[in-house]
Coordinates of C-alpha atoms in Angstrom, one line a residue:
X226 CA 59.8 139.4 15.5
X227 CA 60.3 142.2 18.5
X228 CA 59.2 145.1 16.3
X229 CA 56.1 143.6 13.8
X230 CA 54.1 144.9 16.7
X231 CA 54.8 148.3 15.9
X232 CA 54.9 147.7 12.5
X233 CA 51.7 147.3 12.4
X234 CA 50.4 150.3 14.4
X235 CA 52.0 152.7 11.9
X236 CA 50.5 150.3 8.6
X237 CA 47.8 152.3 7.9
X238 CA 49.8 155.1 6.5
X239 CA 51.6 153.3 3.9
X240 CA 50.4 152.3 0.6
X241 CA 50.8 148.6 -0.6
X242 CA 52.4 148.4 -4.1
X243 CA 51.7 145.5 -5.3
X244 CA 54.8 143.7 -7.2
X245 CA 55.3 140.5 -9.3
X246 CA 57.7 139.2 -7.0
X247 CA 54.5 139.2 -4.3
X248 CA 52.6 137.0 -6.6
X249 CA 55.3 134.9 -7.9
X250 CA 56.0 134.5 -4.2
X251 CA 52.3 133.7 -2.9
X252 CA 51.7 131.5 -6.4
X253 CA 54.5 129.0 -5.1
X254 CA 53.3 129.2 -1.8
X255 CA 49.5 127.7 -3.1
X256 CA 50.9 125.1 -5.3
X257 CA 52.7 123.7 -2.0
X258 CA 50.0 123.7 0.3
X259 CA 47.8 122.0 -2.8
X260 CA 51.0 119.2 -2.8
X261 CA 49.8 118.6 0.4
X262 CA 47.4 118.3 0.2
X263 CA 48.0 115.7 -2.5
X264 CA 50.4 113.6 -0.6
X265 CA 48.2 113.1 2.5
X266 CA 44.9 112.1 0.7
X267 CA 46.8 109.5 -2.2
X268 CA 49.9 108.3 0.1
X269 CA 48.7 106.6 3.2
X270 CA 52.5 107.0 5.1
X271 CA 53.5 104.7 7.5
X272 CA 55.9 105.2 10.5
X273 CA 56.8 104.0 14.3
X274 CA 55.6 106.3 16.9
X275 CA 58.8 105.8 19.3
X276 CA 61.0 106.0 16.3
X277 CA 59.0 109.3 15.3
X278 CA 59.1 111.0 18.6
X279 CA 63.3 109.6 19.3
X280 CA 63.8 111.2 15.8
X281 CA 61.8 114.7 17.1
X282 CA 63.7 114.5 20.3
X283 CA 67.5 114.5 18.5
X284 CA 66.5 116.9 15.9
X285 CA 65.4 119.4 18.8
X286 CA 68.3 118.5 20.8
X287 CA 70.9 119.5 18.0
X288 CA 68.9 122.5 17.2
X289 CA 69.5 123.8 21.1
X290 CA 73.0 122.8 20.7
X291 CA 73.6 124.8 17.8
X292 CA 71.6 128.1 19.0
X293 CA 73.4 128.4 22.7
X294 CA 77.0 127.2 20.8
X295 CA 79.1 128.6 17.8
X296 CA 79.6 125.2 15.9
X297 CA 78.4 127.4 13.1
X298 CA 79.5 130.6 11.7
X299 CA 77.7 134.1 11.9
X300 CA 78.1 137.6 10.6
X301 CA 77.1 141.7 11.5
X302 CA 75.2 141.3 8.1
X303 CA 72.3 139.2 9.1
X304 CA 70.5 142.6 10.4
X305 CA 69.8 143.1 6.4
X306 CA 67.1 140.8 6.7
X307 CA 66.0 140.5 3.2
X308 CA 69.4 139.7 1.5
X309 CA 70.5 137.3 4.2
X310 CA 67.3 135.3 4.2
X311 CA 67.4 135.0 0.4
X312 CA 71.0 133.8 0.0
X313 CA 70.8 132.0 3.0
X314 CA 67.6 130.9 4.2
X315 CA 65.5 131.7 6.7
X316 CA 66.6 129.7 9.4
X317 CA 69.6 130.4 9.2
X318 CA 69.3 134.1 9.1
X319 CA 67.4 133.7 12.0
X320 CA 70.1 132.1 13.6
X321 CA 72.6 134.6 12.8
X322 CA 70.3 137.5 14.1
X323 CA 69.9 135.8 17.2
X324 CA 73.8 135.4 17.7
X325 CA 74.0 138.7 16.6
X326 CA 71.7 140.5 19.1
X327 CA 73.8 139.0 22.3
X328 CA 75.6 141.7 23.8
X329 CA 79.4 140.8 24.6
X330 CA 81.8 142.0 26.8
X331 CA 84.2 144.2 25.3
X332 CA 87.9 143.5 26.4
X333 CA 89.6 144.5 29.5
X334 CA 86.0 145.4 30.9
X335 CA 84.9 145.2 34.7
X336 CA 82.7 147.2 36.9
X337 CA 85.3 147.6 39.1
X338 CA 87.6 149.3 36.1
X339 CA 84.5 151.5 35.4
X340 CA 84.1 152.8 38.3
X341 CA 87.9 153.4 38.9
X342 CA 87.9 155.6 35.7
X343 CA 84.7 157.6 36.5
X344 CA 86.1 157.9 40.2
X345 CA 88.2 160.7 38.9
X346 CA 85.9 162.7 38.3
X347 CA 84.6 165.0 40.9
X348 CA 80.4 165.9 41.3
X349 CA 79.4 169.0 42.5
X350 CA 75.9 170.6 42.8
X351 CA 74.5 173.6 41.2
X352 CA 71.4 175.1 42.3
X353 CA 69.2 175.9 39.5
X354 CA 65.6 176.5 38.5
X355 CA 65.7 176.5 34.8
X356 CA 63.0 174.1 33.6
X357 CA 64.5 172.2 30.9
X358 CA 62.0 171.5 27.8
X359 CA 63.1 168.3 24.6
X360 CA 61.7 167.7 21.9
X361 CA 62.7 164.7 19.3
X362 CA 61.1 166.0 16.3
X363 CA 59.6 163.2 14.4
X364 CA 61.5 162.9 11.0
X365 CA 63.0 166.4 11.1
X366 CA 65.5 167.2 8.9
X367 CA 67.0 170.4 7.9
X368 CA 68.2 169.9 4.1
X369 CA 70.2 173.3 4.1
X370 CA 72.8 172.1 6.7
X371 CA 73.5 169.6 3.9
X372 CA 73.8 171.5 0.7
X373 CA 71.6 174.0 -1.3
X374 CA 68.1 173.0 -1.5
X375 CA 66.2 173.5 -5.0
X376 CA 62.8 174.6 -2.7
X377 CA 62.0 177.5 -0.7
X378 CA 63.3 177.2 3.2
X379 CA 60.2 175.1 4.9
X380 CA 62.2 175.7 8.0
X381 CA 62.0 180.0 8.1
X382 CA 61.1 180.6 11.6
X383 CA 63.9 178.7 13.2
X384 CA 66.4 180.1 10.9
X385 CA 65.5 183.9 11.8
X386 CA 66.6 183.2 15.3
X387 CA 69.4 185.8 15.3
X388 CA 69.3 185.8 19.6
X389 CA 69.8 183.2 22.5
X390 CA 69.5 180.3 20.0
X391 CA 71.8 177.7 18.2
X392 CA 71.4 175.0 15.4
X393 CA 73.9 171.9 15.1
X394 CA 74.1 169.2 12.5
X395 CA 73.3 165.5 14.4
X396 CA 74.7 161.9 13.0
X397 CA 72.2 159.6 13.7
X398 CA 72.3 155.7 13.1
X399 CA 68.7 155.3 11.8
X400 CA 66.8 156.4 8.6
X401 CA 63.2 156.3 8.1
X402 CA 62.4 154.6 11.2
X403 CA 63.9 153.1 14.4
X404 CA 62.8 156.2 16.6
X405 CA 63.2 154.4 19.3
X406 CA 67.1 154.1 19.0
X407 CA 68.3 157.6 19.1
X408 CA 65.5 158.0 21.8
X409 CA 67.4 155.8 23.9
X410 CA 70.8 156.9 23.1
X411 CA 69.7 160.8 24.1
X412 CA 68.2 159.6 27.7
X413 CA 71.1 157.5 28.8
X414 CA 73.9 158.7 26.6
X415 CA 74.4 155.2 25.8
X416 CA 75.8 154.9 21.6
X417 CA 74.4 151.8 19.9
X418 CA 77.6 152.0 17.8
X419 CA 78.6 149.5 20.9
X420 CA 75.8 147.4 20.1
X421 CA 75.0 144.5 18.1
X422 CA 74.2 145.8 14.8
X423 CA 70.3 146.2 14.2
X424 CA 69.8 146.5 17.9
X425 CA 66.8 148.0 19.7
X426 CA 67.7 149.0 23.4
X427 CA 63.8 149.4 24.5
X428 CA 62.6 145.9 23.1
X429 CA 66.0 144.2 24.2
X430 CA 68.0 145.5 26.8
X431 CA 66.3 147.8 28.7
X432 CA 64.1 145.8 31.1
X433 CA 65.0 146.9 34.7
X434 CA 66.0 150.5 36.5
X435 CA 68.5 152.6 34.3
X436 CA 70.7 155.7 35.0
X437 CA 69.1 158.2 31.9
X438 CA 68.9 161.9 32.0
X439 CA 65.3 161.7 33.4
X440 CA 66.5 159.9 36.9
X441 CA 69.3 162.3 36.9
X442 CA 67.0 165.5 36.9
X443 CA 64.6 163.6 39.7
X444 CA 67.7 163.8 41.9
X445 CA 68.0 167.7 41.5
X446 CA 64.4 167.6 42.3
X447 CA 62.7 167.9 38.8
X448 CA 59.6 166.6 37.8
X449 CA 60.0 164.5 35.0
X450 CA 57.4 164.1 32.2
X451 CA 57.2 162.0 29.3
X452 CA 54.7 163.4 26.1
X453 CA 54.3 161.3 23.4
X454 CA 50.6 162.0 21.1
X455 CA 50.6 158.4 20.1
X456 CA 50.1 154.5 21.4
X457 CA 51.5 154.7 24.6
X458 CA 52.8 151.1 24.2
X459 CA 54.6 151.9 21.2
X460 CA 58.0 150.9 21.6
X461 CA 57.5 149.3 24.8
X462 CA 57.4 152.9 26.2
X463 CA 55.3 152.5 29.2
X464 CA 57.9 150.4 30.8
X465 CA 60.6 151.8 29.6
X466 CA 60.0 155.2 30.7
X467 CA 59.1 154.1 34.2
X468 CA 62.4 152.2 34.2
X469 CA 64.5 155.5 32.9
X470 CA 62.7 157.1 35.8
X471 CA 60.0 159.3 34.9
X472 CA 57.2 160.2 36.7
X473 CA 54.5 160.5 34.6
X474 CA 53.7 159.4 30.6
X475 CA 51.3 161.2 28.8
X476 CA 50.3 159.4 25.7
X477 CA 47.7 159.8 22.3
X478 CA 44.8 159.0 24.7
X479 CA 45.6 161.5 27.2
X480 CA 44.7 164.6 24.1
X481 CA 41.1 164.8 24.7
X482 CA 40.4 162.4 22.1
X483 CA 41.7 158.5 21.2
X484 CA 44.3 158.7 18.8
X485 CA 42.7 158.6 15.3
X486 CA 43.6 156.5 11.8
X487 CA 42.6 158.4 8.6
X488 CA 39.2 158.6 7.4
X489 CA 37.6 159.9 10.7
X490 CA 35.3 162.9 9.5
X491 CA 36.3 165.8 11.3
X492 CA 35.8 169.9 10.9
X493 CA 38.3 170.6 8.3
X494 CA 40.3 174.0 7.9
X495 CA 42.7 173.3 4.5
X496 CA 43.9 176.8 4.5
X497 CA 46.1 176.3 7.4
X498 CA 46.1 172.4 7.2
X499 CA 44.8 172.1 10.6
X500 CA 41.9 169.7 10.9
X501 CA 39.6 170.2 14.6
X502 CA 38.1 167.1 16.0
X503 CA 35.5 169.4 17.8
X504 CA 37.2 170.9 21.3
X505 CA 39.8 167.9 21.3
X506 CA 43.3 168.6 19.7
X507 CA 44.7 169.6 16.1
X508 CA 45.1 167.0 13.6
X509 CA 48.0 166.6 10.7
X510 CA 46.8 163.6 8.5
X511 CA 45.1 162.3 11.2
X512 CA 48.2 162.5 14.0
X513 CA 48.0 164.7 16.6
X514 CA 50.2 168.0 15.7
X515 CA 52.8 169.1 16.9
X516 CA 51.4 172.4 17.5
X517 CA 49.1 170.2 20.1
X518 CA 52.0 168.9 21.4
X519 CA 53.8 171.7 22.2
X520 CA 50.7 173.2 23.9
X521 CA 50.8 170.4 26.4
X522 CA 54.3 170.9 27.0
X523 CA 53.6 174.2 28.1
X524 CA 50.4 173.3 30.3
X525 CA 52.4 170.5 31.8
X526 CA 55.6 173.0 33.4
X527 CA 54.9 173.3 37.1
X528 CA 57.6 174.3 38.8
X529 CA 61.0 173.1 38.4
X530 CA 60.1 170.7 34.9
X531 CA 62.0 168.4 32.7
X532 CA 59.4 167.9 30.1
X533 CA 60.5 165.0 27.0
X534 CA 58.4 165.2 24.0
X535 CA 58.3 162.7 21.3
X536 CA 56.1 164.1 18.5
X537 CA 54.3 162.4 15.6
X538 CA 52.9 164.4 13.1
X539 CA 55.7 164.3 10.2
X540 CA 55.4 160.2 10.6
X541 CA 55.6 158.5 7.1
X542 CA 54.4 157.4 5.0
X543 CA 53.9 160.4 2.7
X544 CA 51.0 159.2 0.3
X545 CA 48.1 161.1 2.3
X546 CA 45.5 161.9 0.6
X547 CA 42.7 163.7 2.8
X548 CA 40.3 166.8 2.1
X549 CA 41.8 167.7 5.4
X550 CA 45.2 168.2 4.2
X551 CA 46.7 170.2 1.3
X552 CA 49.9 170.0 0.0
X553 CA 52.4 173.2 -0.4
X554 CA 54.6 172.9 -3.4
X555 CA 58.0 173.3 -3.1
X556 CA 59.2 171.0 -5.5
X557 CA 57.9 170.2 -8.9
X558 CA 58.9 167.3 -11.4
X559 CA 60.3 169.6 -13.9
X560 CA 62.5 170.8 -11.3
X561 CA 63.1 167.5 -10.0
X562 CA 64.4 166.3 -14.0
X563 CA 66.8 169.6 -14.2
X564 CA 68.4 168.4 -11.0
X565 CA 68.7 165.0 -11.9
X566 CA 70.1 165.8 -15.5
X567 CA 72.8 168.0 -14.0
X568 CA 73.8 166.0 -11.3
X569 CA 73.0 162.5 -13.1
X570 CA 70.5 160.8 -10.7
X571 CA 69.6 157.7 -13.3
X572 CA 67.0 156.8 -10.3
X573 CA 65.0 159.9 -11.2
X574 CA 66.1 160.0 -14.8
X575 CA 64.3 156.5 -15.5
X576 CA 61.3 157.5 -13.6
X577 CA 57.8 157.8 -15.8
X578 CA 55.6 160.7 -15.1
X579 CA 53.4 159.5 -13.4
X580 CA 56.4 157.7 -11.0
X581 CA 58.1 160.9 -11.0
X582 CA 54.3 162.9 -9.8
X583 CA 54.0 160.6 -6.9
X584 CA 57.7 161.0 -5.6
X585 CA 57.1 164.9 -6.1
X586 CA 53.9 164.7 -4.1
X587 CA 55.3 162.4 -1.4
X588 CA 58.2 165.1 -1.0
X589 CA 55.7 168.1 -0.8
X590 CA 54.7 166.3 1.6
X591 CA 56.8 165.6 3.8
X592 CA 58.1 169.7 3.4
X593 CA 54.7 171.1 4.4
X594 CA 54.9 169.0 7.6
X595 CA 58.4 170.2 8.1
X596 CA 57.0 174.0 7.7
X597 CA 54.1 173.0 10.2
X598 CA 56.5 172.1 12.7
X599 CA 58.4 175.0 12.3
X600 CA 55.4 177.3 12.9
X601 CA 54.5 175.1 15.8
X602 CA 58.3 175.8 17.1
X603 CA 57.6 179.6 16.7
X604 CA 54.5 179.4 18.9
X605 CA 56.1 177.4 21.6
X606 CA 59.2 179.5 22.3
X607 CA 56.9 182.5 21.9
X608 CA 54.4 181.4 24.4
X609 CA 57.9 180.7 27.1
X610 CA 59.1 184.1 26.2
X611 CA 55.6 185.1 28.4
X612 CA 56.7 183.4 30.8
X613 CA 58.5 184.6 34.0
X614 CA 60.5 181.5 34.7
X615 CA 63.9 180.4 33.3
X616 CA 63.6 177.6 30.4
X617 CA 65.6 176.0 28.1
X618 CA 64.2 173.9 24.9
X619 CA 66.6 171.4 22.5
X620 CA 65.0 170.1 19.8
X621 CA 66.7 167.8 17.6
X622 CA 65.0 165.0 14.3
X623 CA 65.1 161.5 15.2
X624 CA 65.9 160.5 12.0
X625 CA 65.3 161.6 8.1
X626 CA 62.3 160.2 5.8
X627 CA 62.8 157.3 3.9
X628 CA 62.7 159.5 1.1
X629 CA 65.1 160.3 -1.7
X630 CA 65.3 164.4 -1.1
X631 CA 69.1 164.4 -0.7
X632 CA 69.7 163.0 -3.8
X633 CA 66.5 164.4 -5.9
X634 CA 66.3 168.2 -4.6
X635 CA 69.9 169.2 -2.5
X636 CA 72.5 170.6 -4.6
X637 CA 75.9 169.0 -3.3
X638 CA 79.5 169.0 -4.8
X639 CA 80.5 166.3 -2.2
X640 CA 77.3 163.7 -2.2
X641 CA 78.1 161.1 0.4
X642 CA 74.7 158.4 1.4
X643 CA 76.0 159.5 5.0
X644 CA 74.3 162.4 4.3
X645 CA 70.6 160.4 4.7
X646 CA 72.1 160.5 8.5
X647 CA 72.6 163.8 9.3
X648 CA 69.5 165.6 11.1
X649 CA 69.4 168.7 13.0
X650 CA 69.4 169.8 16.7
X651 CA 68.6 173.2 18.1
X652 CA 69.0 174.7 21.4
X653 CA 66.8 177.8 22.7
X654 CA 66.3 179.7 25.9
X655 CA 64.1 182.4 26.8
X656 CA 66.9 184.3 28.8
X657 CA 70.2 185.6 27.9
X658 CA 72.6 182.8 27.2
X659 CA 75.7 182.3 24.9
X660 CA 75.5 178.2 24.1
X661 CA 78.4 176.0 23.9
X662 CA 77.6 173.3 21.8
X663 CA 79.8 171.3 18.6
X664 CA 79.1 172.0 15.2
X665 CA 78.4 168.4 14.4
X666 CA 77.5 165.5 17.0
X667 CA 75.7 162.3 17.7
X668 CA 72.7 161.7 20.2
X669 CA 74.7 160.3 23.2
X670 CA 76.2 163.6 24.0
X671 CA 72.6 165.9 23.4
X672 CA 71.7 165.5 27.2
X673 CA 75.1 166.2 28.9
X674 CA 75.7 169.3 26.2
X675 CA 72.4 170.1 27.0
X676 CA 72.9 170.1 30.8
X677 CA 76.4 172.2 30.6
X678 CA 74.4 174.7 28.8
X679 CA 71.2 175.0 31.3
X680 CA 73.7 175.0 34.0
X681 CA 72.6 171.8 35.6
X682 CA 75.1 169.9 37.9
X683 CA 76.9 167.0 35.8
X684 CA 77.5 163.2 36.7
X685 CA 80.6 161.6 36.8
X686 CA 79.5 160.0 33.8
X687 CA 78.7 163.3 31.8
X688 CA 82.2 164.7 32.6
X689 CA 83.4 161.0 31.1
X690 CA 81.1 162.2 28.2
X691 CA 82.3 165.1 27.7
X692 CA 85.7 164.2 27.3
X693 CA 84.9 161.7 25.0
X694 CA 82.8 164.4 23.2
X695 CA 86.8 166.5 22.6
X696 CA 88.0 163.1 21.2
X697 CA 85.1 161.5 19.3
X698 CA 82.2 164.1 18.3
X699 CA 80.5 161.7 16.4
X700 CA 79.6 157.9 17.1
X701 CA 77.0 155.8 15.2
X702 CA 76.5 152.9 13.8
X703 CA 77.8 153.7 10.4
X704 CA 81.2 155.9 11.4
X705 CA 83.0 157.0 14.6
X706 CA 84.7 160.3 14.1
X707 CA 87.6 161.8 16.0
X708 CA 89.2 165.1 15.9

């Protein structure tokens, strides 16, 4: 229920495929509201008021017991919605989600245990100017840190960085969507592995001041700025950047122009798939680029900055269909078949042509966004290198599409569906620097690497971090590694 609101904003980029299972589903659904109607105009029902409302009463009385007891059983599974509401109903399954969402505490826990173990730790401060620059790249994935693509690299710029730059493979515990959750997890270094399974931190827990990387970086005196080209109350971000501590949010609206759905005529330039919208900002299938982005990122560093940019323009789905946007081909279906016949992807294998043409267009897609945001990468640490002052810039994917590219065009002797969960993150800098940083790592140890790179002084709780970092690199919701 927390998250059809934002379900909805994002709506109108998805195509509706109409199934027989919808109409099977909405056929049913008539002929009982027609029984209805049947029963109450032929069947004049009699009843006692008091016994009525006595019987309401006791049925919502053992209703509350049940919700705030366990008399009855539930399971981690009822976050796969779907399933659990079929085999078990939808009451129940509500019932169980609910359960599920409360957050307990873990054995042996106290505040006053907490702050023993993070008491041995000792803070010091380090005086530095270097602004600090993050970017969570919407739906960024690079497919060659996973095996060996079948299309030409969309990601070229960022892998001819041969000088004062570093690229990492990141777990995350989302595909397709849930943005939100390795958002939270990079600002407070929080893991939603300890969370109730299906969690979201900003709709649920995260309702009142919390410690995040922002409020840290206000304490050495940073400005902190949140950029996100989109509904600002997406995600409940409005208050929940205030409550991480930042100082100022700027949203879609703030662009020049209102955030845009598809279909609003604008001055179209296909050869670069940039669209104009007069002197206002850059469009990508009617999202704000990230090449926009990035230029506000720049025009917002003033002084000492910690700049956080949440970017939009690779959002699914993939079925656009604009004169404003053309799609590079990097994969085609015949390509797609060869792969599938040597590595024996039935999914592919029983796909029509004309099934198999939409699933290559939806990929082409998604890769020619992918090679826009590289470019827009390129002219963002090119316009720092300009500049006189010290920054650093991470930039890491929130999650991959909810497409099928692992499987249909990576070549891989060890396929593993873990592999939908591994995105990457980079780390630049405009100054001499030799980064420290793991080969592979989860998102609630990006700020404290990130900090121990730029320099910046640590918390207690980023030295605990980074101890945990030595022992457990990686810790999502699907697998907790240790070394």
């Amino acid at each position: 229920l927390s998250q059809v609101g934002e379900g909805i904003k994002v709506a109108n980029r998805y195509q509706l495929i109409w199934t027989f299972e919808i109409t099977k589903r909405l056929v049913i659904m008539a002929l009982l509201c027609l029984l209805l109607i049947f029963i109450k105009k032929y069947y004049k029902l009699k009843y006692d008021k008091k016994i009525a409302l006595f019987s309401g009463i006791g049925i919502l009385a053992v209703c509350f017991v049940i919700i705030i007891s366990d008399i009855l059983p539930h399971n981690s599974e009822s976050f796969d919605y779907t399933t659990e509401a079929e085999q078990n109903g939808l009451l129940y399954s509500w019932y169980c989600q609910y359960k599920e969402s409360k957050m307990s505490k873990p054995e042996g826990y106290s505040i006053e245990r907490a702050n023993e173990i993070l008491s041995g730790y000792t803070t010091f401060d380090d005086e530095n100017d270097v602004n600090v620059i993050v970017v969570m790249n919407e739906s960024l994935a690079d497919y060659s840190l996973i095996g060996e693509t079948i299309f030409e690299d969309p990601l070229s710029n960022i892998h001819s960085y041969d000088k004062n730059f570093y690229e990492g493979k990141l777990a995350v515990s989302v595909l397709g969507g849930g943005t939100c959750n390795t958002e939270y997890e990079f600002l407070t270094g929080n893991a939603i592995a300890f969370m109730p399974y299906g969690a979201t931190p900003y709709l649920q827990y995260v309702v009142d001041k919390e410690n995040s990387i922002a409020s840290d970086m206000g304490e050495l005196g940073y400005s902190k700025i949140a950029i996100h080209p989109y509904y600002s109350e997406e995600w409940n971000r409005t208050h929940v950047y205030n409550f991480l501590g930042f100082d100022k949010f700027v949203s879609g609206v703030d662009f020049g122009n209102a955030v845009v759905t598809n279909g609003m005529k604008a001055t179209s330039r296909p050869s670069k798939n940039l669209i104009s919208f007069g002197d206002g900002p850059l469009y990508v299938r009617g999202l704000i680029s990230d090449q926009t982005s990035f230029e506000r990122v720049v025009k917002e560093i003033k002084g000492k900055s910690f700049i956080f940019n949440v970017t939009m323009q690779n959002h699914g789905g993939y079925e656009y269909s604009g004169y404003d946007f053309i799609n590079t081909e990097y994969v085609t279906k015949e390509g797609l078949r060869q792969l599938a016949m040597d590595s024996g992807n039935n999914r592919v294998l029983t796909m029509s042509d004309e099934e198999l043409e939409i699933e290559t267009a939806k990929i082409n897609q998604y890769l020619t966004c992918t090679s826009l945001s590289d470019t827009a990468f390129k002219m963002l640490t090119d316009s720092l290198m300009e500049s006189d002052q010290k920054t650093i810039v991470m930039m890491f994917g929130d999650h991959q599409p909810s497409l099928n590219i692992v499987e249909d065009a990576v070549k891989t002797d060890n396929y593993d569906s873990n592999m939908y969960y591994d995105v990457p993150y980079m780390l630049w800098a405009n100054f001499d620097i030799e980064f420290d940083a793991p080969e592979y790592t989860s998102p609630n140890y990006l700020s404290v690497i990130l900090k121990k790179n730029a320099g910046i002084s640590l918390t207690r709780w980023d030295q605990f971090r980074l101890e945990m970092l030595e022992k457990f690199p990686v810790m999502t919701t699907n697998y907790i590694l240790n070394n």
